[in-house]
Amino acid sequence: MNNPSYELLGLLIKQPSLIHDCQLISKFEDPFSEQWQNFVFQDIKELYSAYGKIDRRELMKKGHERNVSIEIYKELIRQAGYVEQIREIVSEVHQEMVKRKISILGLEIQNCHNDEL
């Protein structure tokens, strides 16, 4: 199976109107584990909101300004998921995000406990 983050970002580049199906993760500032993925997601949302479509050149230009490799966009598009699976893909990304945030919170609690000892 492909990486769900790549599947989702690639699918959104191809069909940005599917951004409405991403409500589960859209409210979070950083739903992806890699910062560059969060930048791409933000850029997709911004361009779609402004123009109602994604101009791939503009998307890559924004990514380049944030030090996102241009080559990564080809890989995202190559690994794009299928429209029929968008809810499953978004759920997987959401679950990964929740696990990551719980892990971080657990470490913070452990560090606080160690500091008190």
PDB file of N, CA and C in Angstrom, residues 1-101:
ATOM      1  N   MET A   1       0.846  -1.196   0.000  1.00  0.00           N
ATOM      2  CA  MET A   1       0.000   0.000   0.000  1.00  0.00           C
ATOM      3  C   MET A   1       0.885   1.252   0.000  1.00  0.00           C
ATOM      4  N   ASN A   2       0.436   2.247  -0.682  1.00  0.00           N
ATOM      5  CA  ASN A   2       1.146   3.514  -0.722  1.00  0.00           C
ATOM      6  C   ASN A   2       1.055   4.227   0.611  1.00  0.00           C
ATOM      7  N   ASN A   3       1.823   5.251   0.743  1.00  0.00           N
ATOM      8  CA  ASN A   3       1.795   6.110   1.915  1.00  0.00           C
ATOM      9  C   ASN A   3       0.491   6.922   1.874  1.00  0.00           C
ATOM     10  N   PRO A   4      -0.354   6.851   2.927  1.00  0.00           N
ATOM     11  CA  PRO A   4      -1.635   7.562   2.886  1.00  0.00           C
ATOM     12  C   PRO A   4      -1.479   9.079   2.744  1.00  0.00           C
ATOM     13  N   SER A   5      -0.404   9.627   3.286  1.00  0.00           N
ATOM     14  CA  SER A   5      -0.170  11.068   3.142  1.00  0.00           C
ATOM     15  C   SER A   5       0.073  11.428   1.685  1.00  0.00           C
ATOM     16  N   TYR A   6       0.890  10.624   1.008  1.00  0.00           N
ATOM     17  CA  TYR A   6       1.159  10.852  -0.404  1.00  0.00           C
ATOM     18  C   TYR A   6      -0.110  10.661  -1.227  1.00  0.00           C
ATOM     19  N   GLU A   7      -0.865   9.600  -0.898  1.00  0.00           N
ATOM     20  CA  GLU A   7      -2.107   9.329  -1.631  1.00  0.00           C
ATOM     21  C   GLU A   7      -3.059  10.515  -1.534  1.00  0.00           C
ATOM     22  N   LEU A   8      -3.192  11.064  -0.326  1.00  0.00           N
ATOM     23  CA  LEU A   8      -4.121  12.173  -0.126  1.00  0.00           C
ATOM     24  C   LEU A   8      -3.639  13.434  -0.816  1.00  0.00           C
ATOM     25  N   LEU A   9      -2.381  13.793  -0.627  1.00  0.00           N
ATOM     26  CA  LEU A   9      -1.874  15.019  -1.247  1.00  0.00           C
ATOM     27  C   LEU A   9      -1.905  14.933  -2.769  1.00  0.00           C
ATOM     28  N   GLY A  10      -1.529  13.789  -3.311  1.00  0.00           N
ATOM     29  CA  GLY A  10      -1.571  13.606  -4.762  1.00  0.00           C
ATOM     30  C   GLY A  10      -2.987  13.703  -5.303  1.00  0.00           C
ATOM     31  N   LEU A  11      -3.917  13.106  -4.585  1.00  0.00           N
ATOM     32  CA  LEU A  11      -5.324  13.154  -4.995  1.00  0.00           C
ATOM     33  C   LEU A  11      -5.852  14.585  -4.954  1.00  0.00           C
ATOM     34  N   LEU A  12      -5.467  15.339  -3.923  1.00  0.00           N
ATOM     35  CA  LEU A  12      -5.919  16.735  -3.818  1.00  0.00           C
ATOM     36  C   LEU A  12      -5.302  17.624  -4.896  1.00  0.00           C
ATOM     37  N   ILE A  13      -4.081  17.318  -5.288  1.00  0.00           N
ATOM     38  CA  ILE A  13      -3.467  18.078  -6.397  1.00  0.00           C
ATOM     39  C   ILE A  13      -4.246  17.827  -7.675  1.00  0.00           C
ATOM     40  N   LYS A  14      -4.622  16.579  -7.906  1.00  0.00           N
ATOM     41  CA  LYS A  14      -5.373  16.225  -9.115  1.00  0.00           C
ATOM     42  C   LYS A  14      -6.812  16.725  -9.067  1.00  0.00           C
ATOM     43  N   GLN A  15      -7.452  16.614  -7.890  1.00  0.00           N
ATOM     44  CA  GLN A  15      -8.869  16.980  -7.759  1.00  0.00           C
ATOM     45  C   GLN A  15      -9.065  17.787  -6.475  1.00  0.00           C
ATOM     46  N   PRO A  16      -8.706  19.052  -6.503  1.00  0.00           N
ATOM     47  CA  PRO A  16      -8.750  19.871  -5.285  1.00  0.00           C
ATOM     48  C   PRO A  16     -10.144  20.052  -4.687  1.00  0.00           C
ATOM     49  N   SER A  17     -11.180  19.802  -5.457  1.00  0.00           N
ATOM     50  CA  SER A  17     -12.536  19.936  -4.907  1.00  0.00           C
ATOM     51  C   SER A  17     -12.780  18.916  -3.790  1.00  0.00           C
ATOM     52  N   LEU A  18     -11.942  17.891  -3.727  1.00  0.00           N
ATOM     53  CA  LEU A  18     -12.067  16.879  -2.670  1.00  0.00           C
ATOM     54  C   LEU A  18     -11.612  17.406  -1.312  1.00  0.00           C
ATOM     55  N   ILE A  19     -11.088  18.617  -1.278  1.00  0.00           N
ATOM     56  CA  ILE A  19     -10.662  19.219  -0.012  1.00  0.00           C
ATOM     57  C   ILE A  19     -11.821  19.258   0.982  1.00  0.00           C
ATOM     58  N   HIS A  20     -13.044  19.341   0.471  1.00  0.00           N
ATOM     59  CA  HIS A  20     -14.222  19.366   1.345  1.00  0.00           C
ATOM     60  C   HIS A  20     -14.406  18.039   2.080  1.00  0.00           C
ATOM     61  N   ASP A  21     -13.850  16.969   1.543  1.00  0.00           N
ATOM     62  CA  ASP A  21     -13.929  15.658   2.187  1.00  0.00           C
ATOM     63  C   ASP A  21     -12.839  15.468   3.242  1.00  0.00           C
ATOM     64  N   CYS A  22     -12.041  16.495   3.458  1.00  0.00           N
ATOM     65  CA  CYS A  22     -10.918  16.405   4.402  1.00  0.00           C
ATOM     66  C   CYS A  22     -11.189  17.154   5.706  1.00  0.00           C
ATOM     67  N   GLN A  23     -12.460  17.359   6.016  1.00  0.00           N
ATOM     68  CA  GLN A  23     -12.815  18.112   7.227  1.00  0.00           C
ATOM     69  C   GLN A  23     -12.199  17.514   8.485  1.00  0.00           C
ATOM     70  N   LEU A  24     -12.043  16.207   8.530  1.00  0.00           N
ATOM     71  CA  LEU A  24     -11.517  15.525   9.699  1.00  0.00           C
ATOM     72  C   LEU A  24     -10.112  16.006  10.064  1.00  0.00           C
ATOM     73  N   ILE A  25      -9.319  16.369   9.060  1.00  0.00           N
ATOM     74  CA  ILE A  25      -7.953  16.817   9.343  1.00  0.00           C
ATOM     75  C   ILE A  25      -7.737  18.297   9.057  1.00  0.00           C
ATOM     76  N   SER A  26      -8.645  18.934   8.346  1.00  0.00           N
ATOM     77  CA  SER A  26      -8.456  20.332   7.947  1.00  0.00           C
ATOM     78  C   SER A  26      -8.373  21.291   9.127  1.00  0.00           C
ATOM     79  N   LYS A  27      -9.005  20.950  10.231  1.00  0.00           N
ATOM     80  CA  LYS A  27      -9.027  21.864  11.371  1.00  0.00           C
ATOM     81  C   LYS A  27      -7.725  21.851  12.161  1.00  0.00           C
ATOM     82  N   PHE A  28      -6.858  20.894  11.894  1.00  0.00           N
ATOM     83  CA  PHE A  28      -5.585  20.807  12.594  1.00  0.00           C
ATOM     84  C   PHE A  28      -4.507  21.566  11.831  1.00  0.00           C
ATOM     85  N   GLU A  29      -3.637  22.212  12.562  1.00  0.00           N
ATOM     86  CA  GLU A  29      -2.590  23.010  11.936  1.00  0.00           C
ATOM     87  C   GLU A  29      -1.594  22.129  11.183  1.00  0.00           C
ATOM     88  N   ASP A  30      -1.176  21.033  11.799  1.00  0.00           N
ATOM     89  CA  ASP A  30      -0.186  20.142  11.193  1.00  0.00           C
ATOM     90  C   ASP A  30      -0.661  18.688  11.225  1.00  0.00           C
ATOM     91  N   PRO A  31      -1.532  18.302  10.300  1.00  0.00           N
ATOM     92  CA  PRO A  31      -2.060  16.933  10.338  1.00  0.00           C
ATOM     93  C   PRO A  31      -1.075  15.859   9.861  1.00  0.00           C
ATOM     94  N   PHE A  32       0.004  16.259   9.202  1.00  0.00           N
ATOM     95  CA  PHE A  32       0.961  15.299   8.659  1.00  0.00           C
ATOM     96  C   PHE A  32       2.229  15.260   9.502  1.00  0.00           C
ATOM     97  N   SER A  33       2.936  14.141   9.445  1.00  0.00           N
ATOM     98  CA  SER A  33       4.138  13.971  10.257  1.00  0.00           C
ATOM     99  C   SER A  33       5.317  14.776   9.720  1.00  0.00           C
ATOM    100  N   GLU A  34       5.360  15.001   8.444  1.00  0.00           N
ATOM    101  CA  GLU A  34       6.455  15.759   7.828  1.00  0.00           C
ATOM    102  C   GLU A  34       6.009  17.200   7.581  1.00  0.00           C
ATOM    103  N   GLN A  35       6.857  18.153   7.937  1.00  0.00           N
ATOM    104  CA  GLN A  35       6.483  19.557   7.793  1.00  0.00           C
ATOM    105  C   GLN A  35       6.240  19.938   6.337  1.00  0.00           C
ATOM    106  N   TRP A  36       7.034  19.391   5.413  1.00  0.00           N
ATOM    107  CA  TRP A  36       6.836  19.733   4.000  1.00  0.00           C
ATOM    108  C   TRP A  36       5.457  19.289   3.534  1.00  0.00           C
ATOM    109  N   GLN A  37       4.928  18.162   4.069  1.00  0.00           N
ATOM    110  CA  GLN A  37       3.590  17.709   3.699  1.00  0.00           C
ATOM    111  C   GLN A  37       2.537  18.705   4.192  1.00  0.00           C
ATOM    112  N   ASN A  38       2.751  19.248   5.381  1.00  0.00           N
ATOM    113  CA  ASN A  38       1.833  20.261   5.905  1.00  0.00           C
ATOM    114  C   ASN A  38       1.865  21.512   5.039  1.00  0.00           C
ATOM    115  N   PHE A  39       3.059  21.885   4.558  1.00  0.00           N
ATOM    116  CA  PHE A  39       3.169  23.039   3.660  1.00  0.00           C
ATOM    117  C   PHE A  39       2.394  22.799   2.372  1.00  0.00           C
ATOM    118  N   VAL A  40       2.557  21.619   1.783  1.00  0.00           N
ATOM    119  CA  VAL A  40       1.857  21.299   0.533  1.00  0.00           C
ATOM    120  C   VAL A  40       0.343  21.330   0.766  1.00  0.00           C
ATOM    121  N   PHE A  41      -0.116  20.751   1.872  1.00  0.00           N
ATOM    122  CA  PHE A  41      -1.546  20.741   2.206  1.00  0.00           C
ATOM    123  C   PHE A  41      -2.070  22.171   2.349  1.00  0.00           C
ATOM    124  N   GLN A  42      -1.331  23.019   3.053  1.00  0.00           N
ATOM    125  CA  GLN A  42      -1.736  24.415   3.224  1.00  0.00           C
ATOM    126  C   GLN A  42      -1.785  25.139   1.883  1.00  0.00           C
ATOM    127  N   ASP A  43      -0.799  24.892   1.044  1.00  0.00           N
ATOM    128  CA  ASP A  43      -0.758  25.537  -0.270  1.00  0.00           C
ATOM    129  C   ASP A  43      -1.926  25.094  -1.150  1.00  0.00           C
ATOM    130  N   ILE A  44      -2.262  23.803  -1.092  1.00  0.00           N
ATOM    131  CA  ILE A  44      -3.406  23.302  -1.861  1.00  0.00           C
ATOM    132  C   ILE A  44      -4.676  23.996  -1.404  1.00  0.00           C
ATOM    133  N   LYS A  45      -4.880  24.048  -0.087  1.00  0.00           N
ATOM    134  CA  LYS A  45      -6.090  24.698   0.445  1.00  0.00           C
ATOM    135  C   LYS A  45      -6.129  26.171   0.047  1.00  0.00           C
ATOM    136  N   GLU A  46      -4.994  26.831   0.146  1.00  0.00           N
ATOM    137  CA  GLU A  46      -4.933  28.264  -0.174  1.00  0.00           C
ATOM    138  C   GLU A  46      -5.227  28.527  -1.654  1.00  0.00           C
ATOM    139  N   LEU A  47      -4.589  27.779  -2.530  1.00  0.00           N
ATOM    140  CA  LEU A  47      -4.802  27.973  -3.967  1.00  0.00           C
ATOM    141  C   LEU A  47      -6.225  27.626  -4.377  1.00  0.00           C
ATOM    142  N   TYR A  48      -6.769  26.549  -3.817  1.00  0.00           N
ATOM    143  CA  TYR A  48      -8.129  26.174  -4.163  1.00  0.00           C
ATOM    144  C   TYR A  48      -9.121  27.225  -3.669  1.00  0.00           C
ATOM    145  N   SER A  49      -8.880  27.733  -2.478  1.00  0.00           N
ATOM    146  CA  SER A  49      -9.757  28.774  -1.923  1.00  0.00           C
ATOM    147  C   SER A  49      -9.709  30.048  -2.771  1.00  0.00           C
ATOM    148  N   ALA A  50      -8.531  30.399  -3.238  1.00  0.00           N
ATOM    149  CA  ALA A  50      -8.368  31.632  -4.007  1.00  0.00           C
ATOM    150  C   ALA A  50      -8.852  31.516  -5.453  1.00  0.00           C
ATOM    151  N   TYR A  51      -8.589  30.351  -6.087  1.00  0.00           N
ATOM    152  CA  TYR A  51      -8.844  30.235  -7.523  1.00  0.00           C
ATOM    153  C   TYR A  51      -9.849  29.155  -7.915  1.00  0.00           C
ATOM    154  N   GLY A  52     -10.230  28.301  -6.974  1.00  0.00           N
ATOM    155  CA  GLY A  52     -11.163  27.227  -7.288  1.00  0.00           C
ATOM    156  C   GLY A  52     -10.539  26.093  -8.077  1.00  0.00           C
ATOM    157  N   LYS A  53      -9.225  26.122  -8.204  1.00  0.00           N
ATOM    158  CA  LYS A  53      -8.486  25.072  -8.906  1.00  0.00           C
ATOM    159  C   LYS A  53      -7.033  25.124  -8.451  1.00  0.00           C
ATOM    160  N   ILE A  54      -6.248  24.176  -8.913  1.00  0.00           N
ATOM    161  CA  ILE A  54      -4.829  24.144  -8.584  1.00  0.00           C
ATOM    162  C   ILE A  54      -4.025  24.310  -9.864  1.00  0.00           C
ATOM    163  N   ASP A  55      -3.277  25.381  -9.920  1.00  0.00           N
ATOM    164  CA  ASP A  55      -2.296  25.563 -10.988  1.00  0.00           C
ATOM    165  C   ASP A  55      -1.021  24.910 -10.457  1.00  0.00           C
ATOM    166  N   ARG A  56      -0.621  23.803 -11.062  1.00  0.00           N
ATOM    167  CA  ARG A  56       0.514  23.030 -10.538  1.00  0.00           C
ATOM    168  C   ARG A  56       1.805  23.833 -10.527  1.00  0.00           C
ATOM    169  N   ARG A  57       1.974  24.703 -11.496  1.00  0.00           N
ATOM    170  CA  ARG A  57       3.182  25.549 -11.507  1.00  0.00           C
ATOM    171  C   ARG A  57       3.194  26.479 -10.304  1.00  0.00           C
ATOM    172  N   GLU A  58       2.048  27.052 -10.014  1.00  0.00           N
ATOM    173  CA  GLU A  58       1.937  27.943  -8.855  1.00  0.00           C
ATOM    174  C   GLU A  58       2.160  27.158  -7.558  1.00  0.00           C
ATOM    175  N   LEU A  59       1.628  25.951  -7.494  1.00  0.00           N
ATOM    176  CA  LEU A  59       1.809  25.103  -6.320  1.00  0.00           C
ATOM    177  C   LEU A  59       3.290  24.786  -6.112  1.00  0.00           C
ATOM    178  N   MET A  60       3.973  24.426  -7.190  1.00  0.00           N
ATOM    179  CA  MET A  60       5.405  24.117  -7.089  1.00  0.00           C
ATOM    180  C   MET A  60       6.218  25.364  -6.755  1.00  0.00           C
ATOM    181  N   LYS A  61       5.794  26.504  -7.275  1.00  0.00           N
ATOM    182  CA  LYS A  61       6.479  27.759  -6.963  1.00  0.00           C
ATOM    183  C   LYS A  61       6.370  28.054  -5.463  1.00  0.00           C
ATOM    184  N   LYS A  62       5.172  27.889  -4.899  1.00  0.00           N
ATOM    185  CA  LYS A  62       4.983  28.096  -3.464  1.00  0.00           C
ATOM    186  C   LYS A  62       5.819  27.100  -2.667  1.00  0.00           C
ATOM    187  N   GLY A  63       5.824  25.860  -3.122  1.00  0.00           N
ATOM    188  CA  GLY A  63       6.617  24.839  -2.445  1.00  0.00           C
ATOM    189  C   GLY A  63       8.096  25.148  -2.488  1.00  0.00           C
ATOM    190  N   HIS A  64       8.572  25.613  -3.622  1.00  0.00           N
ATOM    191  CA  HIS A  64       9.993  25.969  -3.758  1.00  0.00           C
ATOM    192  C   HIS A  64      10.368  27.081  -2.781  1.00  0.00           C
ATOM    193  N   GLU A  65       9.461  28.038  -2.593  1.00  0.00           N
ATOM    194  CA  GLU A  65       9.714  29.111  -1.638  1.00  0.00           C
ATOM    195  C   GLU A  65       9.843  28.586  -0.210  1.00  0.00           C
ATOM    196  N   ARG A  66       9.233  27.425   0.048  1.00  0.00           N
ATOM    197  CA  ARG A  66       9.287  26.815   1.383  1.00  0.00           C
ATOM    198  C   ARG A  66      10.310  25.670   1.431  1.00  0.00           C
ATOM    199  N   ASN A  67      11.158  25.596   0.429  1.00  0.00           N
ATOM    200  CA  ASN A  67      12.202  24.565   0.331  1.00  0.00           C
ATOM    201  C   ASN A  67      11.652  23.146   0.178  1.00  0.00           C
ATOM    202  N   VAL A  68      10.512  23.024  -0.482  1.00  0.00           N
ATOM    203  CA  VAL A  68       9.962  21.708  -0.819  1.00  0.00           C
ATOM    204  C   VAL A  68      10.488  21.358  -2.206  1.00  0.00           C
ATOM    205  N   SER A  69      11.094  20.186  -2.320  1.00  0.00           N
ATOM    206  CA  SER A  69      11.669  19.751  -3.585  1.00  0.00           C
ATOM    207  C   SER A  69      10.596  19.657  -4.664  1.00  0.00           C
ATOM    208  N   ILE A  70      10.930  20.155  -5.832  1.00  0.00           N
ATOM    209  CA  ILE A  70      10.003  20.093  -6.968  1.00  0.00           C
ATOM    210  C   ILE A  70       9.728  18.636  -7.347  1.00  0.00           C
ATOM    211  N   GLU A  71      10.717  17.779  -7.183  1.00  0.00           N
ATOM    212  CA  GLU A  71      10.576  16.367  -7.544  1.00  0.00           C
ATOM    213  C   GLU A  71       9.504  15.672  -6.719  1.00  0.00           C
ATOM    214  N   ILE A  72       9.258  16.152  -5.511  1.00  0.00           N
ATOM    215  CA  ILE A  72       8.291  15.490  -4.637  1.00  0.00           C
ATOM    216  C   ILE A  72       6.873  15.563  -5.222  1.00  0.00           C
ATOM    217  N   TYR A  73       6.581  16.616  -5.977  1.00  0.00           N
ATOM    218  CA  TYR A  73       5.242  16.759  -6.558  1.00  0.00           C
ATOM    219  C   TYR A  73       4.953  15.650  -7.568  1.00  0.00           C
ATOM    220  N   LYS A  74       5.973  15.253  -8.333  1.00  0.00           N
ATOM    221  CA  LYS A  74       5.808  14.143  -9.271  1.00  0.00           C
ATOM    222  C   LYS A  74       5.481  12.866  -8.512  1.00  0.00           C
ATOM    223  N   GLU A  75       6.180  12.654  -7.389  1.00  0.00           N
ATOM    224  CA  GLU A  75       5.950  11.458  -6.583  1.00  0.00           C
ATOM    225  C   GLU A  75       4.552  11.481  -5.961  1.00  0.00           C
ATOM    226  N   LEU A  76       4.115  12.634  -5.488  1.00  0.00           N
ATOM    227  CA  LEU A  76       2.768  12.748  -4.914  1.00  0.00           C
ATOM    228  C   LEU A  76       1.703  12.403  -5.953  1.00  0.00           C
ATOM    229  N   ILE A  77       1.858  12.948  -7.137  1.00  0.00           N
ATOM    230  CA  ILE A  77       0.885  12.700  -8.202  1.00  0.00           C
ATOM    231  C   ILE A  77       0.925  11.229  -8.628  1.00  0.00           C
ATOM    232  N   ARG A  78       2.124  10.656  -8.667  1.00  0.00           N
ATOM    233  CA  ARG A  78       2.265   9.247  -9.041  1.00  0.00           C
ATOM    234  C   ARG A  78       1.575   8.332  -8.024  1.00  0.00           C
ATOM    235  N   GLN A  79       1.632   8.692  -6.746  1.00  0.00           N
ATOM    236  CA  GLN A  79       1.052   7.844  -5.699  1.00  0.00           C
ATOM    237  C   GLN A  79      -0.371   8.257  -5.306  1.00  0.00           C
ATOM    238  N   ALA A  80      -0.966   9.159  -6.072  1.00  0.00           N
ATOM    239  CA  ALA A  80      -2.312   9.637  -5.736  1.00  0.00           C
ATOM    240  C   ALA A  80      -3.282   8.479  -5.552  1.00  0.00           C
ATOM    241  N   GLY A  81      -4.106   8.608  -4.527  1.00  0.00           N
ATOM    242  CA  GLY A  81      -5.123   7.593  -4.248  1.00  0.00           C
ATOM    243  C   GLY A  81      -6.299   7.736  -5.185  1.00  0.00           C
ATOM    244  N   TYR A  82      -7.327   6.974  -4.895  1.00  0.00           N
ATOM    245  CA  TYR A  82      -8.534   6.979  -5.716  1.00  0.00           C
ATOM    246  C   TYR A  82      -9.653   7.717  -4.992  1.00  0.00           C
ATOM    247  N   VAL A  83     -10.472   8.402  -5.748  1.00  0.00           N
ATOM    248  CA  VAL A  83     -11.568   9.195  -5.180  1.00  0.00           C
ATOM    249  C   VAL A  83     -12.441   8.338  -4.272  1.00  0.00           C
ATOM    250  N   GLU A  84     -12.694   7.104  -4.680  1.00  0.00           N
ATOM    251  CA  GLU A  84     -13.574   6.227  -3.915  1.00  0.00           C
ATOM    252  C   GLU A  84     -13.022   5.938  -2.522  1.00  0.00           C
ATOM    253  N   GLN A  85     -11.718   6.108  -2.342  1.00  0.00           N
ATOM    254  CA  GLN A  85     -11.077   5.784  -1.079  1.00  0.00           C
ATOM    255  C   GLN A  85     -10.765   7.009  -0.222  1.00  0.00           C
ATOM    256  N   ILE A  86     -11.224   8.181  -0.611  1.00  0.00           N
ATOM    257  CA  ILE A  86     -10.796   9.403   0.079  1.00  0.00           C
ATOM    258  C   ILE A  86     -11.109   9.369   1.575  1.00  0.00           C
ATOM    259  N   ARG A  87     -12.268   8.896   1.941  1.00  0.00           N
ATOM    260  CA  ARG A  87     -12.615   8.854   3.372  1.00  0.00           C
ATOM    261  C   ARG A  87     -11.679   7.924   4.140  1.00  0.00           C
ATOM    262  N   GLU A  88     -11.336   6.791   3.549  1.00  0.00           N
ATOM    263  CA  GLU A  88     -10.400   5.866   4.188  1.00  0.00           C
ATOM    264  C   GLU A  88      -9.013   6.488   4.307  1.00  0.00           C
ATOM    265  N   ILE A  89      -8.574   7.168   3.270  1.00  0.00           N
ATOM    266  CA  ILE A  89      -7.253   7.788   3.281  1.00  0.00           C
ATOM    267  C   ILE A  89      -7.207   8.894   4.336  1.00  0.00           C
ATOM    268  N   VAL A  90      -8.226   9.734   4.376  1.00  0.00           N
ATOM    269  CA  VAL A  90      -8.283  10.811   5.374  1.00  0.00           C
ATOM    270  C   VAL A  90      -8.309  10.211   6.777  1.00  0.00           C
ATOM    271  N   SER A  91      -9.052   9.143   6.970  1.00  0.00           N
ATOM    272  CA  SER A  91      -9.104   8.483   8.279  1.00  0.00           C
ATOM    273  C   SER A  91      -7.733   7.958   8.696  1.00  0.00           C
ATOM    274  N   GLU A  92      -7.003   7.381   7.746  1.00  0.00           N
ATOM    275  CA  GLU A  92      -5.656   6.889   8.049  1.00  0.00           C
ATOM    276  C   GLU A  92      -4.726   8.026   8.449  1.00  0.00           C
ATOM    277  N   VAL A  93      -4.777   9.129   7.712  1.00  0.00           N
ATOM    278  CA  VAL A  93      -3.945  10.290   8.040  1.00  0.00           C
ATOM    279  C   VAL A  93      -4.330  10.812   9.427  1.00  0.00           C
ATOM    280  N   HIS A  94      -5.630  10.862   9.709  1.00  0.00           N
ATOM    281  CA  HIS A  94      -6.112  11.335  11.011  1.00  0.00           C
ATOM    282  C   HIS A  94      -5.625  10.421  12.133  1.00  0.00           C
ATOM    283  N   GLN A  95      -5.721   9.114  11.938  1.00  0.00           N
ATOM    284  CA  GLN A  95      -5.268   8.173  12.957  1.00  0.00           C
ATOM    285  C   GLN A  95      -3.773   8.312  13.223  1.00  0.00           C
ATOM    286  N   GLU A  96      -2.983   8.468  12.178  1.00  0.00           N
ATOM    287  CA  GLU A  96      -1.543   8.669  12.342  1.00  0.00           C
ATOM    288  C   GLU A  96      -1.274   9.942  13.132  1.00  0.00           C
ATOM    289  N   MET A  97      -2.018  11.021  12.833  1.00  0.00           N
ATOM    290  CA  MET A  97      -1.842  12.284  13.524  1.00  0.00           C
ATOM    291  C   MET A  97      -2.193  12.132  15.000  1.00  0.00           C
ATOM    292  N   VAL A  98      -3.298  11.474  15.307  1.00  0.00           N
ATOM    293  CA  VAL A  98      -3.726  11.294  16.697  1.00  0.00           C
ATOM    294  C   VAL A  98      -2.682  10.479  17.459  1.00  0.00           C
ATOM    295  N   LYS A  99      -2.194   9.402  16.861  1.00  0.00           N
ATOM    296  CA  LYS A  99      -1.161   8.586  17.515  1.00  0.00           C
ATOM    297  C   LYS A  99       0.086   9.415  17.794  1.00  0.00           C
ATOM    298  N   ARG A 100       0.488  10.226  16.840  1.00  0.00           N
ATOM    299  CA  ARG A 100       1.674  11.070  16.996  1.00  0.00           C
ATOM    300  C   ARG A 100       1.475  12.078  18.120  1.00  0.00           C
ATOM    301  N   LYS A 101       0.303  12.708  18.167  1.00  0.00           N
ATOM    302  CA  LYS A 101       0.024  13.705  19.202  1.00  0.00           C
ATOM    303  C   LYS A 101      -0.070  13.056  20.591  1.00  0.00           C
TER     304      LYS A 101
END
